[in-house]
Coordinates of C-alpha atoms and ligand atoms in Angstrom, one line a residue:
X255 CA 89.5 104.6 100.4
X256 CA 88.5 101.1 100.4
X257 CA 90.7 98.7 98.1
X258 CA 89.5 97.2 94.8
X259 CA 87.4 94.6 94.7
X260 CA 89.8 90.9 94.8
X261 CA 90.8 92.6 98.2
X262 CA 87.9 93.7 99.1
X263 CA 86.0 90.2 99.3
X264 CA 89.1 89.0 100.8
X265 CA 88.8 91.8 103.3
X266 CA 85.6 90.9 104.3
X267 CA 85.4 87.4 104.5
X268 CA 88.4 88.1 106.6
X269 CA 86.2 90.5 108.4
X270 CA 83.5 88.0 109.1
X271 CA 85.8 85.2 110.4
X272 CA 87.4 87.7 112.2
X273 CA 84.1 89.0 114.2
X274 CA 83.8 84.9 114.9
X275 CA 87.3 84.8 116.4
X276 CA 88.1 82.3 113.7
X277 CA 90.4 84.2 111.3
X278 CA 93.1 81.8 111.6
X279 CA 91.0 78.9 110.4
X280 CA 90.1 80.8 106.8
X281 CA 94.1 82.0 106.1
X282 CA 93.6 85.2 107.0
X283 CA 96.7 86.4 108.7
X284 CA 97.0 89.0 111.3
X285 CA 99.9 91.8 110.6
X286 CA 102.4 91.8 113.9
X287 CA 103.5 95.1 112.6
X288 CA 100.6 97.7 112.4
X289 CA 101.0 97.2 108.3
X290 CA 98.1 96.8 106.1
X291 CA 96.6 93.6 106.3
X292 CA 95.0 94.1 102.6
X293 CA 97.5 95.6 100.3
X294 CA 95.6 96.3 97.3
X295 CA 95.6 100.1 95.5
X296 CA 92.8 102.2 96.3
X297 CA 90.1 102.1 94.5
X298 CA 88.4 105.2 92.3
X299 CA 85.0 104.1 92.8
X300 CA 82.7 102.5 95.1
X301 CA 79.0 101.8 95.2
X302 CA 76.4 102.6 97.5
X303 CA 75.6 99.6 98.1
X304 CA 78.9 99.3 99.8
X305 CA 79.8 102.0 101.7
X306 CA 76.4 103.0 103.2
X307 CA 76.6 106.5 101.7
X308 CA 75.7 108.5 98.4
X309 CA 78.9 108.2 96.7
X310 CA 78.5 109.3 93.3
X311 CA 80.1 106.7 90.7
X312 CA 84.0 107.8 90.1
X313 CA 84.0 110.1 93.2
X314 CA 86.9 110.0 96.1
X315 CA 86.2 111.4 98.9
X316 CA 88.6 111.1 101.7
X317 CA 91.5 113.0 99.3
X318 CA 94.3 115.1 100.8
X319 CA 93.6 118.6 99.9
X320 CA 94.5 119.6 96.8
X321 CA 97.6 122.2 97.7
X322 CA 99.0 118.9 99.8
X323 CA 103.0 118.3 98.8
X324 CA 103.9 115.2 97.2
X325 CA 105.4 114.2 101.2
X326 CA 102.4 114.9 102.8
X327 CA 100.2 113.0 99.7
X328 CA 102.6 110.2 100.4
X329 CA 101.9 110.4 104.5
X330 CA 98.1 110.5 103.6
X331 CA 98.4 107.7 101.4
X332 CA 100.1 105.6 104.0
X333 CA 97.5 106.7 106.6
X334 CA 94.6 105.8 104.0
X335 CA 95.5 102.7 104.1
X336 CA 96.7 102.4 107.6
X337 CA 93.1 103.2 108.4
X338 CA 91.4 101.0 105.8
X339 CA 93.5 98.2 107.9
X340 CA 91.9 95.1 109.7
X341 CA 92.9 94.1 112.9
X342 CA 93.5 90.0 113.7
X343 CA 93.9 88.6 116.7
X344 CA 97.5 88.1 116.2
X345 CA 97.6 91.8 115.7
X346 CA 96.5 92.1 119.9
X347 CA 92.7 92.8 118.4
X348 CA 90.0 92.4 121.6
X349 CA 89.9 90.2 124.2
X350 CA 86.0 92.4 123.9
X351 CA 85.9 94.6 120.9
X352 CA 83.4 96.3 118.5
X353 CA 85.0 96.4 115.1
X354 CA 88.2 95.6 113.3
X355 CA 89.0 98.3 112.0
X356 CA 88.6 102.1 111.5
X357 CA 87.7 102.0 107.7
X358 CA 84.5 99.6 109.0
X359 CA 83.0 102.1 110.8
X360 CA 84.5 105.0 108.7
X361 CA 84.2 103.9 105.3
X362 CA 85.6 106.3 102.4
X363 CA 86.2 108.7 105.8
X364 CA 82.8 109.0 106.0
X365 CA 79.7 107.7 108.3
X366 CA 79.2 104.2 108.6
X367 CA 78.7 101.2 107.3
X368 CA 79.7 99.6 111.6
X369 CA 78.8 102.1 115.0
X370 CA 79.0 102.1 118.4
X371 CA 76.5 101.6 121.2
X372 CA 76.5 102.7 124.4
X373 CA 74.0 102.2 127.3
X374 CA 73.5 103.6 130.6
X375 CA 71.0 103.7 133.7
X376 CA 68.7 106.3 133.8
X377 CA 66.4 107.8 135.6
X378 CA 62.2 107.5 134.9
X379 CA 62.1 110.8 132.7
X380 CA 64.7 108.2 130.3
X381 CA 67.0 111.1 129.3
X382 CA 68.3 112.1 133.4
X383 CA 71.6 110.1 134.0
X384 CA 71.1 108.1 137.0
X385 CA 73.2 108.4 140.1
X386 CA 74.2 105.0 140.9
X387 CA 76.1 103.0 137.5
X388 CA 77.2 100.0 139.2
X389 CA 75.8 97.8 136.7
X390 CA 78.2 98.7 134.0
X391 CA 81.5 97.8 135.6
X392 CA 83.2 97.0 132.2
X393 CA 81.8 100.5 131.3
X394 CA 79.4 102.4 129.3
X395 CA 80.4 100.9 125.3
X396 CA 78.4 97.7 124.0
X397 CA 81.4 95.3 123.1
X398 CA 79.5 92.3 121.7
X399 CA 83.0 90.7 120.3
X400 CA 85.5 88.4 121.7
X401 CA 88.7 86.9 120.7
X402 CA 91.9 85.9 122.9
X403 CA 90.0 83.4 125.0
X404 CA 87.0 85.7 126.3
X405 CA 83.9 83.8 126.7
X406 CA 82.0 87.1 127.8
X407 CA 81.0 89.5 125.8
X408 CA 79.9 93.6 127.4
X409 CA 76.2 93.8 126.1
X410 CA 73.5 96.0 128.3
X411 CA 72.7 94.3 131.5
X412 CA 69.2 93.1 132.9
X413 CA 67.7 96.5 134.3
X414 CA 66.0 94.5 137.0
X415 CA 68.4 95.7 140.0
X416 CA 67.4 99.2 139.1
X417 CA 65.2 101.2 141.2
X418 CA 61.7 101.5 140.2
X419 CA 61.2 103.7 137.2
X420 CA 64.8 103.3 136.4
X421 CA 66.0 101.7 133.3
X422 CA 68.7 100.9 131.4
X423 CA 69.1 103.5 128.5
X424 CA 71.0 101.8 124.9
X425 CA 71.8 104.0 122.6
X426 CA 73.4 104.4 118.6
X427 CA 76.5 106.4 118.3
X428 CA 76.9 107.0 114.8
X429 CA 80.5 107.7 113.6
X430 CA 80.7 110.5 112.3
X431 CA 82.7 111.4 109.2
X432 CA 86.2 112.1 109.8
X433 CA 87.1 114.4 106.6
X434 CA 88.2 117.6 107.3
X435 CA 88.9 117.2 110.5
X436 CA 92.5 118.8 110.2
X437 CA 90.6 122.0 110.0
X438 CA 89.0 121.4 113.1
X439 CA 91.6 120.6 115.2
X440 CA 93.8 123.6 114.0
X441 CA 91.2 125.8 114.7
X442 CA 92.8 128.6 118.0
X443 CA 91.7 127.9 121.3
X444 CA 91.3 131.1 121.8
X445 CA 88.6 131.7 118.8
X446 CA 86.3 128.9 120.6
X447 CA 86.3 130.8 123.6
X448 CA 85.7 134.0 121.7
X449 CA 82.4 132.4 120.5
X450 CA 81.3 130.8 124.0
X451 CA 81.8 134.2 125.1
X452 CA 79.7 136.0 122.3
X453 CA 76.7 133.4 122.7
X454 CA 77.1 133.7 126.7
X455 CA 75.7 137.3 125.8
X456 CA 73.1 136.3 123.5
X457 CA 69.5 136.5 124.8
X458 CA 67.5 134.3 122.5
X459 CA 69.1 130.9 124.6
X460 CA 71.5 130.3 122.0
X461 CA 74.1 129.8 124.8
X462 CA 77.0 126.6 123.6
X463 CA 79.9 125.6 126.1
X464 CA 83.4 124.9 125.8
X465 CA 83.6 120.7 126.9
X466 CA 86.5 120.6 128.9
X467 CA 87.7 117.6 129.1
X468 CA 91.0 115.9 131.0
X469 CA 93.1 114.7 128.2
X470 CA 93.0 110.8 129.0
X471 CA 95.8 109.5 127.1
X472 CA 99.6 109.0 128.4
X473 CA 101.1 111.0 126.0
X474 CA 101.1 112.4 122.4
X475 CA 102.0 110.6 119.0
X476 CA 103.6 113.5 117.7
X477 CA 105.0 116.6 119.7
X478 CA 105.4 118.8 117.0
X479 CA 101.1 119.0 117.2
X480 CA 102.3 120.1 121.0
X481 CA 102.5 118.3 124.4
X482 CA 100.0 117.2 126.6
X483 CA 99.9 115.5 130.0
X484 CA 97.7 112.9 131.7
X485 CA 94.4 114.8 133.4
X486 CA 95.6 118.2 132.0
X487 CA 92.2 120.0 131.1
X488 CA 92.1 120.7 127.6
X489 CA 89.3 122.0 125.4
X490 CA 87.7 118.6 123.3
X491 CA 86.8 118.9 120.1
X492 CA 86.1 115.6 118.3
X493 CA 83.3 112.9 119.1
X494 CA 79.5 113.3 119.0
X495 CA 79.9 115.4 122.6
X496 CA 83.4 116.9 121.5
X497 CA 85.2 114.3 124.2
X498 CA 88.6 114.3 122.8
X499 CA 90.9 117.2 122.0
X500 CA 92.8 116.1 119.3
X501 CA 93.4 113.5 116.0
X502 CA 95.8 111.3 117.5
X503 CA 94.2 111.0 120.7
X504 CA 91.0 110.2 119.1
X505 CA 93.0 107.3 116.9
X506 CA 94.8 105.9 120.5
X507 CA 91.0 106.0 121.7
X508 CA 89.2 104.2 119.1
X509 CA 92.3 102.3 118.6
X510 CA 91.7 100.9 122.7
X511 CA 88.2 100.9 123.1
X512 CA 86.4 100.0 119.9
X513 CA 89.4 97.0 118.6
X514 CA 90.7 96.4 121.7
X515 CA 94.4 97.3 120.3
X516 CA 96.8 98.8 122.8
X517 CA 99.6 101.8 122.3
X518 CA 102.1 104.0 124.4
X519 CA 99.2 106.3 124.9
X520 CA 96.7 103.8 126.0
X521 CA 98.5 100.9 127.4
X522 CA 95.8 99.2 129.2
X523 CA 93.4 96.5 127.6
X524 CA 89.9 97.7 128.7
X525 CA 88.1 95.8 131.1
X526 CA 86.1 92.6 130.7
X527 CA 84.0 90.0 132.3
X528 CA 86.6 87.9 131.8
X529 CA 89.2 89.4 134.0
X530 CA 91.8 88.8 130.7
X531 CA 94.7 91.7 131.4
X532 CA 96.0 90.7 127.6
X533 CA 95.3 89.6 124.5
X534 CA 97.0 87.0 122.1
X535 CA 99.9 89.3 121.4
X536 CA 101.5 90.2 124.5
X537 CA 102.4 93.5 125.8
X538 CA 101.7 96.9 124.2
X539 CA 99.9 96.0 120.8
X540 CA 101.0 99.1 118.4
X541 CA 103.2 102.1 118.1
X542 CA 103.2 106.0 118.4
X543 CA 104.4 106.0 114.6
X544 CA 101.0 104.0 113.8
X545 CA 99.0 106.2 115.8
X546 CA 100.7 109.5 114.0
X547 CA 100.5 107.7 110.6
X548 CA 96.5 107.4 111.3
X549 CA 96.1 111.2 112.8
X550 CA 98.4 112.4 109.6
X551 CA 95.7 111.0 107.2
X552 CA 93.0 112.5 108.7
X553 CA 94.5 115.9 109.1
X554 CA 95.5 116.0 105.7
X555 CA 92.3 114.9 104.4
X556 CA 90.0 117.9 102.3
X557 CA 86.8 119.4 102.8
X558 CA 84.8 117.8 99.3
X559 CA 84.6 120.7 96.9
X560 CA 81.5 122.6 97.4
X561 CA 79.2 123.9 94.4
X562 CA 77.0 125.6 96.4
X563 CA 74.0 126.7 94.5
X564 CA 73.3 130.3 93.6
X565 CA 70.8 131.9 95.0
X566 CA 70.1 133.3 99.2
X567 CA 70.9 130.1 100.6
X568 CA 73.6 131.6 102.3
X569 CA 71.6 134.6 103.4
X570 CA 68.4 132.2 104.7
X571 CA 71.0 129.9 106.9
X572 CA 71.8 133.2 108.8
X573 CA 68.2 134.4 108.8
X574 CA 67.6 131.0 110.6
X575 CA 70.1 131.2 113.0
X576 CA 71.7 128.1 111.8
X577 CA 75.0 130.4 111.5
X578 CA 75.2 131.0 115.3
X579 CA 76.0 127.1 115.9
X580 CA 77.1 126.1 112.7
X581 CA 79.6 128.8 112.2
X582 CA 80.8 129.1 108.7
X583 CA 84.1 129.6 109.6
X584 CA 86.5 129.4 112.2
X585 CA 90.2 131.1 112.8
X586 CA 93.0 128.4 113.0
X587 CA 96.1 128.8 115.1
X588 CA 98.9 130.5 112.9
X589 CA 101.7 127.8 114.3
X590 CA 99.7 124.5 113.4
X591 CA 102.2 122.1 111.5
X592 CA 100.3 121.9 108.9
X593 CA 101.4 125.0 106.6
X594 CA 98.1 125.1 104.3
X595 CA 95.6 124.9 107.4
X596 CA 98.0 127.6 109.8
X597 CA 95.9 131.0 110.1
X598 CA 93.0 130.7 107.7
X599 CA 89.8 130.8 108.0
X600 CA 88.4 127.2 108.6
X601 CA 85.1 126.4 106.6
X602 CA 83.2 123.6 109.4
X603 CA 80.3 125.0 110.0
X604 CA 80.6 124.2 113.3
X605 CA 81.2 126.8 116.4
X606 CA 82.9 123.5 118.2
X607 CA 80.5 123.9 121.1
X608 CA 78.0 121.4 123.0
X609 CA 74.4 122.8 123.0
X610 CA 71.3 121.5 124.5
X611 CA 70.1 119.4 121.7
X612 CA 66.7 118.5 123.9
X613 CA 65.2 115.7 125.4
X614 CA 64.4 113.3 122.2
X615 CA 67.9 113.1 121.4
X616 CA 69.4 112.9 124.7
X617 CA 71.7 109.3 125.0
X618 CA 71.7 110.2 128.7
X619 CA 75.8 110.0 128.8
X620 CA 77.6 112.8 130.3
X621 CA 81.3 112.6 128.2
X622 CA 83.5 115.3 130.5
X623 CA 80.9 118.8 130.9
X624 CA 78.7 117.4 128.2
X625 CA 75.3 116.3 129.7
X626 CA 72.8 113.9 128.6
X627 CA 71.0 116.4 126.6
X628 CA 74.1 117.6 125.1
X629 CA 76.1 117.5 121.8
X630 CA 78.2 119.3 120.0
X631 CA 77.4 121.4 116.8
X632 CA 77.7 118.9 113.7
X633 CA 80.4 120.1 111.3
X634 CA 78.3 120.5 108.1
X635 CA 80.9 118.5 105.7
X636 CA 80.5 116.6 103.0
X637 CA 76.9 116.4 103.9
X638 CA 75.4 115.4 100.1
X639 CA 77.3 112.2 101.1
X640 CA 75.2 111.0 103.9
X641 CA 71.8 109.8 104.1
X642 CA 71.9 109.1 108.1
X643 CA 72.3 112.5 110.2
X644 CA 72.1 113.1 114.2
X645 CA 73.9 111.4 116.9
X646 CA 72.4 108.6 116.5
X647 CA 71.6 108.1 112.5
X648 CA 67.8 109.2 113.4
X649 CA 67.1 111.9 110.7
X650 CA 67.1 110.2 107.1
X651 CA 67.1 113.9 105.5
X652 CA 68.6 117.4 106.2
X653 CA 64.9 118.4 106.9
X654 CA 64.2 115.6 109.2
X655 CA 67.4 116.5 111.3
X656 CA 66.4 120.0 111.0
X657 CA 62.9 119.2 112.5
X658 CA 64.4 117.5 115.3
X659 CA 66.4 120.4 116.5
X660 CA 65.4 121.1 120.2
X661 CA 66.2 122.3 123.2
X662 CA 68.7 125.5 121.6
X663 CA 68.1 125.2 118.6
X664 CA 64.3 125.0 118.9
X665 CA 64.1 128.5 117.6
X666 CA 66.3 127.7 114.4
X667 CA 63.7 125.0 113.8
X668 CA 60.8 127.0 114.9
X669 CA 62.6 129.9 111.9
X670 CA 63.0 127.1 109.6
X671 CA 59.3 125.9 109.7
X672 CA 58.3 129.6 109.4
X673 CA 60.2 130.3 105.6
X674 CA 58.0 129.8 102.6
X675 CA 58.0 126.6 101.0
X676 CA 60.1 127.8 98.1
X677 CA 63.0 130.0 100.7
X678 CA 62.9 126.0 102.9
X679 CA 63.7 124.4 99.6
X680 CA 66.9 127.1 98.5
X681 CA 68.0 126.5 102.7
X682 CA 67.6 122.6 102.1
X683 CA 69.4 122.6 98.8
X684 CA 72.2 125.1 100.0
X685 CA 72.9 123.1 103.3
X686 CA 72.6 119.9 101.0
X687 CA 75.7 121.2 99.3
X688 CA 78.1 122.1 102.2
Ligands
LIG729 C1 83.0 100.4 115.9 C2 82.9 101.5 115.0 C3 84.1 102.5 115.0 C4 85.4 102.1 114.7 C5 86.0 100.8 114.5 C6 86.2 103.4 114.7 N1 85.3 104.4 114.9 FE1 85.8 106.4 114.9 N2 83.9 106.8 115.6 C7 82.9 105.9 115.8 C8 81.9 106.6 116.6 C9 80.6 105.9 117.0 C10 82.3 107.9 116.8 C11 81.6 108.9 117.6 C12 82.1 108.6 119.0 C13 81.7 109.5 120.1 O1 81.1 110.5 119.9 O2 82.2 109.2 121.2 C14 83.6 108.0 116.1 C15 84.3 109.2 116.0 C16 85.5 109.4 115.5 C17 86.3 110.6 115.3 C18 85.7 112.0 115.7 C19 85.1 112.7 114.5 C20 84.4 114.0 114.8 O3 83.6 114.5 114.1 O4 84.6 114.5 115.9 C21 87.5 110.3 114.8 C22 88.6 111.3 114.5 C23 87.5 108.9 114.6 N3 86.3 108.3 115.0 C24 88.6 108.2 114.1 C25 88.7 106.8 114.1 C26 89.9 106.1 113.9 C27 91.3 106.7 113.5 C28 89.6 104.7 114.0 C29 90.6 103.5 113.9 C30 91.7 103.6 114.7 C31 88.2 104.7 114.3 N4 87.7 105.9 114.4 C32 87.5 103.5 114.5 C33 82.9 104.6 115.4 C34 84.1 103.9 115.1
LIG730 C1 71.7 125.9 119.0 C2 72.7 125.4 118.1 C3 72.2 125.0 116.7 C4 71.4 125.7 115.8 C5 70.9 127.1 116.0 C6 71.3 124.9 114.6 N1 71.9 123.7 114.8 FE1 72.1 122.2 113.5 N2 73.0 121.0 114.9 C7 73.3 121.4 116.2 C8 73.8 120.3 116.9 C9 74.2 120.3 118.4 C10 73.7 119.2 116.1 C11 74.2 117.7 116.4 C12 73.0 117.0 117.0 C13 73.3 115.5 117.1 O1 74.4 115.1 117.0 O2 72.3 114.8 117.3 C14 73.2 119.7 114.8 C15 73.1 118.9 113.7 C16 72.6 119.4 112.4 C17 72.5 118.6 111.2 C18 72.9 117.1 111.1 C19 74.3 116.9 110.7 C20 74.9 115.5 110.7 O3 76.0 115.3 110.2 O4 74.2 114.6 111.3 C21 72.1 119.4 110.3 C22 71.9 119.0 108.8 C23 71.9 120.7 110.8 N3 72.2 120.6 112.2 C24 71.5 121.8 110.1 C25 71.0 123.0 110.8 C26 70.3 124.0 110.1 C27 70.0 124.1 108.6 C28 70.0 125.0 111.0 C29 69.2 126.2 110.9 C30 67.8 126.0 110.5 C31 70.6 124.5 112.3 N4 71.2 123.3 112.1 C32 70.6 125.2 113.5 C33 73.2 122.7 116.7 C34 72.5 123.7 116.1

């Protein structure tokens, strides 16, 4: 939720003279303790104009699910705000960083308004990764920012050095929304293998993969979600090419890479033309409590309520083959913390899988056993809230990012364009729903 509007203007001019590294100058103070910057109650309502997405007047949409206890709707409260935080340079924000903070990129939990880029060399075909990457030594993420005495930012370098036909590759990675992403990350390990398996055996191509990934943090924010240890291969879940395997990782990563902010699972500042080890607060920036605080509020947030319409939509999404990638539900493990999200079928619409999406799409970036062309199945969530879709914000309709399935799901789109005009419409409007 973003806060109401007094602390809202103050949160963005604070946010504008904090992406000029001049925060101090305009009395906006940093936190030193991982609390809320802006302190303001949640607002019920936000416009379009400010959050990037369909939000109808009056509507919440990152809520804890409605069975939530009163502890865990005061954890998610917490966490809400934790996330609608902004980071200072006094907080250990940069030296190089993309945002300052998650609700920028995330607003309402959703897609948006700030995004990544990345950029890469690649070969002449534009999609094939190229073999040698030495121009990106302070790695693949655009970090155009700076604070903490950096004087040079990470933007795409000249292609010139490249072989001939080589070039450098920029690309938009749109956040994705991060409601009901509890569900995902409860769902059994064993039931995504189940489905990797079944498609394995399909013979239409339908044919997703498990990215395994090494888990990349030093440790986890909360052991009661289980243990994991540096490199062990785990299966990832979360990010445009499922690259992370779980919530609080995800928060440690974003936490590091896009702000610059350090923790016990991601000590180290990320690298920068500058050579700068640190930032203006010294040391490890924040704490395993702020990382768990974060991961809590996600897990607990809902799935929006879905009316969907009546009529076959349901029928014509598996007719389609949407349902073989965009699985409408998904078995959770029956020992995940979280009592109201333990052995239930999940509703993601997602088979948690990386598929060939096809060439047009491809951001040539391998993230662990993802390739270039690869991504993983879109949850279908809270979808009448977007008006961007695709890894990189592309499609400006359901039917655009429909059209634009390849490679895979070329069929699906080839099925789609084959329904009457009146069965597309009940799909569009039924999908429009989830
Ligand atoms: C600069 C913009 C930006 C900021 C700031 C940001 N994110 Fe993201 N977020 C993204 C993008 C882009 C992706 C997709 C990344 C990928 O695929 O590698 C993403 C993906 C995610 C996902 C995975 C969702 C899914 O469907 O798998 C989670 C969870 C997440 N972010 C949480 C956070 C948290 C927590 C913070 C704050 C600590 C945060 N993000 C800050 C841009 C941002
Ligand atoms: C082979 C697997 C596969 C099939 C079949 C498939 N999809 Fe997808 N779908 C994906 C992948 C992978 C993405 C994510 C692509 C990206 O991030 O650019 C996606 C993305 C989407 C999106 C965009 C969601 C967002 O948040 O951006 C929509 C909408 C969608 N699919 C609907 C459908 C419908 C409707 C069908 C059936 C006509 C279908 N899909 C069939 C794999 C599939």
């Amino acid at each position: 939720m973003f806060p109401l509007v007094p602390g809202l203007r103050m949160q963005a001019l604070c946010y504008a003279t904090a992406s000029l590294g001049a925060a101090a100058l305009y009395g906006c103070s940093g936190s030193s303790d991982g609390a809320p910057v802006t302190a303001s109650p949640d607002a019920g309502a936000v416009s379009t104009a400010l959050t990037g997405v369909n939000l109808p007047s009056g509507a919440r949409l990152d809520e804890a699910f409605a069975t939530a206890t009163a502890d865990e709707i005061s954890a998610f409260d917490k966490g809400d705000q934790l996330f609608d935080n902004v980071f200072f340079p006094a907080d250990g924000l940069g030296p190089v960083y993309v945002d300052v903070g998650c609700g920028q990129c995330h607003q309402n939990g959703l897609r948006g308004a700030g995004l990544d880029r990345r950029m890469i060399a690649v070969m002449a075909d534009g999609f094939t990764t190229a073999a040698d990457q030495s121009l990106f030594p302070y790695g693949f993420e655009e970090r155009p920012l700076m604070t903490a005495g950096a004087t040079i930012p990470v933007l795409p370098p000249d292609a010139g050095a490249l072989p001939s036909g080589e070039t450098v590759k920029v690309t938009i990675r749109n956040p994705p929304p991060i409601i009901g992403r509890g569900y995902m990350e409860a769902v059994e390990d064993s039931e995504i293998q189940r489905v990797e398996a079944e498609q394995a055996a399909r013979t239409d191509g339908i044919h997703g993969h498990i990215n395994w990934v090494a888990y990349a943090s030093q440790t986890v924010a909360n052991p009661a979600y289980g243990t994991l240890t540096p490199g062990q291969m785990v299966i990832g879940r979360f990010g445009l090419k499922a690259r992370v395997p779980t919530l609080d990782d995800f928060a440690s990563d974003a936490l590091q890479n896009d702000m610059g902010i350090t923790s016990p699972m991601r000590p180290v500042e990320i690298a920068n033309p500058n050579g700068l080890l640190d930032d203006e607060k010294p040391g490890i920036d924040t704490t395993l409590d702020h990382i768990n605080t974060l991961a809590t509020y996600m897990r607990l947030t809902a799935i929006p309520t879905r009316a969907l319409p009546a009529g076959n939509g349901a029928q014509l999404f598996e007719q389609a083959q949407c349902s073989v990638c965009h699985a409408p539900t998904l078995h959770t493990r029956s020992d995940y913390p979280i009592a109201e999200l333990a052995d239930i079928d999940a509703p993601i619409y997602t088979d948690m899988l990386v598929h060939d999406f096809g060439t047009v799409q491809a951001d040539g970036m391998a993230d662990g056993t993802a390739t270039s062309t690869e991504f993983r199945t879109a949850p279908l969530i809270g979808l009448r809230f977007q008006f961007t879709f695709l890894n990189d914000g592309s499609a400006h309709s359901v039917q655009d990012a429909i059209a634009a399935h390849a490679g895979e799901a070329a069929g699906a789109a080839q099925a789609f364009a084959n329904l009457s005009a009146s069965d597309q419409a009940t799909l569009l409007t039924w999908v429009e729903a989830l």
